[in-house]
mmCIF file of C-alpha atoms in Angstrom:
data_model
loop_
_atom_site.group_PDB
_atom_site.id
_atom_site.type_symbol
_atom_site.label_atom_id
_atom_site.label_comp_id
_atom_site.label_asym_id
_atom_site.label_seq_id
_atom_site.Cartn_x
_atom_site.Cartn_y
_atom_site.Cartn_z
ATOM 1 C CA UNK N 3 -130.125 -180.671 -46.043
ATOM 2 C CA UNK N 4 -127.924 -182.844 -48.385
ATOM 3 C CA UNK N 5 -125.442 -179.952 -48.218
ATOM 4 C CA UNK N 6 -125.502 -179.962 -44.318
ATOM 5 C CA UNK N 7 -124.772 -183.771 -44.150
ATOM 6 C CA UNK N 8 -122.324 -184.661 -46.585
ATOM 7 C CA UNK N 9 -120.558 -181.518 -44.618
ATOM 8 C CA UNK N 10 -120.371 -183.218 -40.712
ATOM 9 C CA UNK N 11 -118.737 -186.049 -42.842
ATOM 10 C CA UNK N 12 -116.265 -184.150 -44.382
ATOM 11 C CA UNK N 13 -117.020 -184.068 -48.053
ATOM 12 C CA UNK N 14 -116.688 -180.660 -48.567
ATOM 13 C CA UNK N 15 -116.507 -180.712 -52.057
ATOM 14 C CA UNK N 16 -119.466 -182.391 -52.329
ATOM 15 C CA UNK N 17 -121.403 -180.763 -49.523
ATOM 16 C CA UNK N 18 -120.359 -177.294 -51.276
ATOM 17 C CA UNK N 19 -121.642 -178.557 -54.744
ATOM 18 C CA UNK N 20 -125.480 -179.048 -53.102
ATOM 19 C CA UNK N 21 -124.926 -175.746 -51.065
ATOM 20 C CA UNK N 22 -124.304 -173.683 -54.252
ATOM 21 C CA UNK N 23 -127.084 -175.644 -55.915
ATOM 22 C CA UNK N 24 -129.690 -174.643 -52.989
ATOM 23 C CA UNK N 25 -128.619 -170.992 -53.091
ATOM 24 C CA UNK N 26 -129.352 -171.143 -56.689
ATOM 25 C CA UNK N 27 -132.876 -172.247 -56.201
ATOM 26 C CA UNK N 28 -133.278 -169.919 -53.363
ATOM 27 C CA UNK N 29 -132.505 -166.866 -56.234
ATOM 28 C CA UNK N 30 -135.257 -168.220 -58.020
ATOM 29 C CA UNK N 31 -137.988 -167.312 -55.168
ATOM 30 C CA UNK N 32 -139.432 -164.074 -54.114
ATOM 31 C CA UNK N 33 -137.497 -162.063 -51.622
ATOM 32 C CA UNK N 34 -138.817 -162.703 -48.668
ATOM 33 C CA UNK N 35 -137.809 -163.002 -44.878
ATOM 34 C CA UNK N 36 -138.103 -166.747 -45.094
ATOM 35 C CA UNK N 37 -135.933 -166.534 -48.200
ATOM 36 C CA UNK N 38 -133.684 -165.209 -45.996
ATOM 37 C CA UNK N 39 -133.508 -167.519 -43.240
ATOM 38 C CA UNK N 40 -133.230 -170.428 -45.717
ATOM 39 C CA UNK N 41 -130.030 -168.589 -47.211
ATOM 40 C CA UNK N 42 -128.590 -167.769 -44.321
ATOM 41 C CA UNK N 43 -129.230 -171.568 -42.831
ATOM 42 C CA UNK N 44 -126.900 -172.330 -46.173
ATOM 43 C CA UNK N 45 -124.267 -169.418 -46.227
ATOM 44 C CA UNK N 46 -123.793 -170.205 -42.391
ATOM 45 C CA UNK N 47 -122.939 -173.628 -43.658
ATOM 46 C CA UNK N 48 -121.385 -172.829 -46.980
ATOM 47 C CA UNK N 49 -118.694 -170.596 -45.233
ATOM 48 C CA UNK N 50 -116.973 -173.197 -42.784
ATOM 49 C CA UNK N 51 -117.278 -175.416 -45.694
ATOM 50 C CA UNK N 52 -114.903 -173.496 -47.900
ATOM 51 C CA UNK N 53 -112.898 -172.572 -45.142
ATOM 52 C CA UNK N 54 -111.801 -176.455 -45.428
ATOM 53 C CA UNK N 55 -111.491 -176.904 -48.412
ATOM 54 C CA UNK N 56 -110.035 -173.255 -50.070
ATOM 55 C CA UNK N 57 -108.609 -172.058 -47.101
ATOM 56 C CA UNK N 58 -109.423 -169.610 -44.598
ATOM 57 C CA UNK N 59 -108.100 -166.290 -46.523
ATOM 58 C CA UNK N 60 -109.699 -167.528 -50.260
ATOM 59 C CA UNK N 61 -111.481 -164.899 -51.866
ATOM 60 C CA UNK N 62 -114.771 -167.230 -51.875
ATOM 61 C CA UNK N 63 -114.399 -167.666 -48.632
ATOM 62 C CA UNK N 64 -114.039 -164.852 -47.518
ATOM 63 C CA UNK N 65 -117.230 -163.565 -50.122
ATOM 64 C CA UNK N 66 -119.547 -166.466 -48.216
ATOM 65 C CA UNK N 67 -118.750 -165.534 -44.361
ATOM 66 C CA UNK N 68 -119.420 -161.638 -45.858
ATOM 67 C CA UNK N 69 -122.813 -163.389 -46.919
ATOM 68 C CA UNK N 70 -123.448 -165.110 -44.369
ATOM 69 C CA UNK N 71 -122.791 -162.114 -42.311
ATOM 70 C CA UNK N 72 -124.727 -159.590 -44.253
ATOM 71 C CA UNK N 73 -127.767 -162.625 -43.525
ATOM 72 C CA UNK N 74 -127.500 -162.720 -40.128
ATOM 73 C CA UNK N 75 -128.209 -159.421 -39.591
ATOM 74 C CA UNK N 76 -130.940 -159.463 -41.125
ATOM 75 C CA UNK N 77 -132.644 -162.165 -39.719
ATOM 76 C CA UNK N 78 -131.379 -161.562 -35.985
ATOM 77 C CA UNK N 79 -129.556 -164.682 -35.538
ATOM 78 C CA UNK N 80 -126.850 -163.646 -33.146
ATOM 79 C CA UNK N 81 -125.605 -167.351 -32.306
ATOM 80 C CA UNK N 82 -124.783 -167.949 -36.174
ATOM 81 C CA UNK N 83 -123.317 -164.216 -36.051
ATOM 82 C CA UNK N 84 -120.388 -164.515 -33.776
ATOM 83 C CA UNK N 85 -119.287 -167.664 -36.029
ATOM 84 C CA UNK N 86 -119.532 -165.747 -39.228
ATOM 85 C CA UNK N 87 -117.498 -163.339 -37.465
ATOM 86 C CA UNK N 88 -114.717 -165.451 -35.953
ATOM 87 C CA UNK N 89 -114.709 -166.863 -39.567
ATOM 88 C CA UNK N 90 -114.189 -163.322 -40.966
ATOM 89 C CA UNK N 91 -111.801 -162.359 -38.592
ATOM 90 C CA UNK N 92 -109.579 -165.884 -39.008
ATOM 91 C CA UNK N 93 -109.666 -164.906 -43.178
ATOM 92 C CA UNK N 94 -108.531 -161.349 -42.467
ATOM 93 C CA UNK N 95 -106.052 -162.935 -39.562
ATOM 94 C CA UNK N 96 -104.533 -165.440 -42.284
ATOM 95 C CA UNK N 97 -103.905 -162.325 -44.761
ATOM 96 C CA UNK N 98 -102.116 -159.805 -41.940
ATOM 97 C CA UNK N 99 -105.430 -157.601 -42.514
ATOM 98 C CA UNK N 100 -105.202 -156.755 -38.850
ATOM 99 C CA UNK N 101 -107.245 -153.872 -38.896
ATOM 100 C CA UNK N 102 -110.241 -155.848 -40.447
ATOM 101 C CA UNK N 103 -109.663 -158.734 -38.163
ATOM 102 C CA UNK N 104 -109.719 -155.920 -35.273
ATOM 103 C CA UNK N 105 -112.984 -154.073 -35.855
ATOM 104 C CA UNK N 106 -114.378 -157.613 -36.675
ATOM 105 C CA UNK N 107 -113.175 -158.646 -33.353
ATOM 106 C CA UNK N 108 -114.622 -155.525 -31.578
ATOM 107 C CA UNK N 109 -117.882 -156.263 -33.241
ATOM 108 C CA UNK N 110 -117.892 -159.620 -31.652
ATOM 109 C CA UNK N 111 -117.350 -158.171 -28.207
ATOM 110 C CA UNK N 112 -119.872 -155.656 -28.427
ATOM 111 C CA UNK N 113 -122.782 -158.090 -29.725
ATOM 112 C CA UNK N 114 -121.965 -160.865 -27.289
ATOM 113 C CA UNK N 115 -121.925 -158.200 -24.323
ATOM 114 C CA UNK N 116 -125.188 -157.096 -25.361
ATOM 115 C CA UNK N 117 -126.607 -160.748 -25.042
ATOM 116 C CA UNK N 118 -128.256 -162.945 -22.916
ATOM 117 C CA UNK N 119 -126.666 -165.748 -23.149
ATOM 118 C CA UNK N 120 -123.528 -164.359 -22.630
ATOM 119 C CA UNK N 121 -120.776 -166.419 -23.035
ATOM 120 C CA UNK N 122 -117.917 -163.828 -23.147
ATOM 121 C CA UNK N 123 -119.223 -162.363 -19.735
ATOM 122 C CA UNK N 124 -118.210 -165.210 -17.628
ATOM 123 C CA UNK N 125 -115.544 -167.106 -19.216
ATOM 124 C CA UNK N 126 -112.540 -168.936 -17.383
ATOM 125 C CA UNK N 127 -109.304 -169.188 -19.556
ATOM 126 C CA UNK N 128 -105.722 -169.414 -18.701
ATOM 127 C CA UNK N 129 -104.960 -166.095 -17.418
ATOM 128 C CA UNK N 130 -108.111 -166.533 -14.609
ATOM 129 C CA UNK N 131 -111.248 -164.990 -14.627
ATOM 130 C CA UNK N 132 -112.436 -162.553 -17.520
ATOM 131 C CA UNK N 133 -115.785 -161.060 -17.197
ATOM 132 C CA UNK N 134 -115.842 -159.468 -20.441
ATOM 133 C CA UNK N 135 -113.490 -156.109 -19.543
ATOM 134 C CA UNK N 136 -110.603 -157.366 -21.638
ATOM 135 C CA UNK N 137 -109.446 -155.989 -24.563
ATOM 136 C CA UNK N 138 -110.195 -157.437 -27.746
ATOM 137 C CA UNK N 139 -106.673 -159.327 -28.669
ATOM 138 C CA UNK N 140 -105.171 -157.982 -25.687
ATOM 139 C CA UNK N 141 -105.281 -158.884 -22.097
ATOM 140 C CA UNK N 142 -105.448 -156.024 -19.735
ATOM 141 C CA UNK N 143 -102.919 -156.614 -17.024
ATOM 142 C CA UNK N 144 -105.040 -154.866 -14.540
ATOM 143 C CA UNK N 145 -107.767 -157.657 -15.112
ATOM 144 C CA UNK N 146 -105.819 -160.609 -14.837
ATOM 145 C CA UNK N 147 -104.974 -162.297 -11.637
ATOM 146 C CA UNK N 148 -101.032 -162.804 -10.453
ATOM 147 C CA UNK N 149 -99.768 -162.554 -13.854
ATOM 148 C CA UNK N 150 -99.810 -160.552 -17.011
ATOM 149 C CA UNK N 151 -99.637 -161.636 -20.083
ATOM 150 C CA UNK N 152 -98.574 -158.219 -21.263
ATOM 151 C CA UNK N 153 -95.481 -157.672 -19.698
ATOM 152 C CA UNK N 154 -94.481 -161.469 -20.708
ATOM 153 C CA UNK N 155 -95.347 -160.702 -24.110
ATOM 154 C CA UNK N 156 -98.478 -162.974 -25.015
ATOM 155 C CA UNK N 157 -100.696 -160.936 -27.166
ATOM 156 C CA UNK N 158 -104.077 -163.276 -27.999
ATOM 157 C CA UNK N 159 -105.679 -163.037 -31.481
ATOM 158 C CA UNK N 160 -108.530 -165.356 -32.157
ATOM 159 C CA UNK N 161 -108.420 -167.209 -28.894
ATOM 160 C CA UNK N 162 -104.677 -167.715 -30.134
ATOM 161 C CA UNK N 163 -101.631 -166.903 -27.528
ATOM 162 C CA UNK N 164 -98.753 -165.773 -29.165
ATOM 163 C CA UNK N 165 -95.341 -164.280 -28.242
ATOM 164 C CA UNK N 166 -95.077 -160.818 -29.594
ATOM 165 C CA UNK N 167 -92.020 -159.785 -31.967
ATOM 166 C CA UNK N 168 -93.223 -156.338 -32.300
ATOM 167 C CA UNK N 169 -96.263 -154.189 -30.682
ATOM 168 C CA UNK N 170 -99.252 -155.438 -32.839
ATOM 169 C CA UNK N 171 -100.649 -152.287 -33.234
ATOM 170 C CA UNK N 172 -97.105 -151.299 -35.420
ATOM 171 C CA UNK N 173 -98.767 -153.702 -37.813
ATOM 172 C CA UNK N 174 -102.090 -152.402 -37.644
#
């Protein structure tokens, strides 16, 4: 809780301090699925944390979101999910790990199509209406009404628009 606090006021250093220190009692107990839960509740916080204050594509930060990750699953917590993966994808993003950042993204898709509270199934952006047929990254320009973003060279990577120098997939 401590950890979770100091955190929404932006003493990360701190707030990472009494998140390590919770994990480390939480290695003390039994595994158990509300071991779990509890750790996840702190990697899920942990993460972001060090994304602040180590950067988005430091090796502990990238070690906590693969936690935090590996914890979601196995409690079912989709909501926390999709952030540890948009976390992920940012670290792998940051270090031109495009592939990584792609299947991550392509995980993303897939869980929140299979969803009920599906976000990504009815979203407005810029480009008009997407009801979840797009391509991760990659507007289709079929899909996209009175414009595309394609042929004007817009590629979007983490909700991102940029203006492509080269095909991204060359990088890939």
């Amino acid at each position: 809780r401590a950890g979770a606090q100091n955190s929404s006021r932006s003493a990360y250093p701190e707030a990472i301090s009494y998140l390590n220190k919770g994990l480390s009692v939480l290695q003390t107990l039994p595994a158990s699925p509300e071991r779990a839960r509890r750790e996840m509740e702190l990697y899920t916080t942990l993460a972001p944390a060090l994304r602040v204050a180590k950067g988005p594509a430091s090796p502990e930060t990238e070690r906590a979101y693969i936690q935090a990750r590996k914890l979601c699953h196995q409690v079912g917590a989709v909501s926390p999910l999709l952030t540890m993966l948009e976390g992920l994808c940012s670290c792998y993003v940051v270090r031109g790990e495009y592939r990584n950042a792609l299947e991550l993204g392509e995980e993303s898709l897939a869980l929140a199509q299979r969803t009920q509270d599906n976000a990504t199934a009815g979203s407005d952006d810029a480009f008009g209406r997407s009801d979840g047929n797009e391509s991760v990254g990659i507007y289709n320009p079929d899909d996209v009404r009175g414009f595309s973003p394609i042929d004007a060279g817009n590629v979007r990577l983490e909700g991102l628009y940029l203006d492509r120098q080269t095909d991204p997939t060359q990088r890939l």
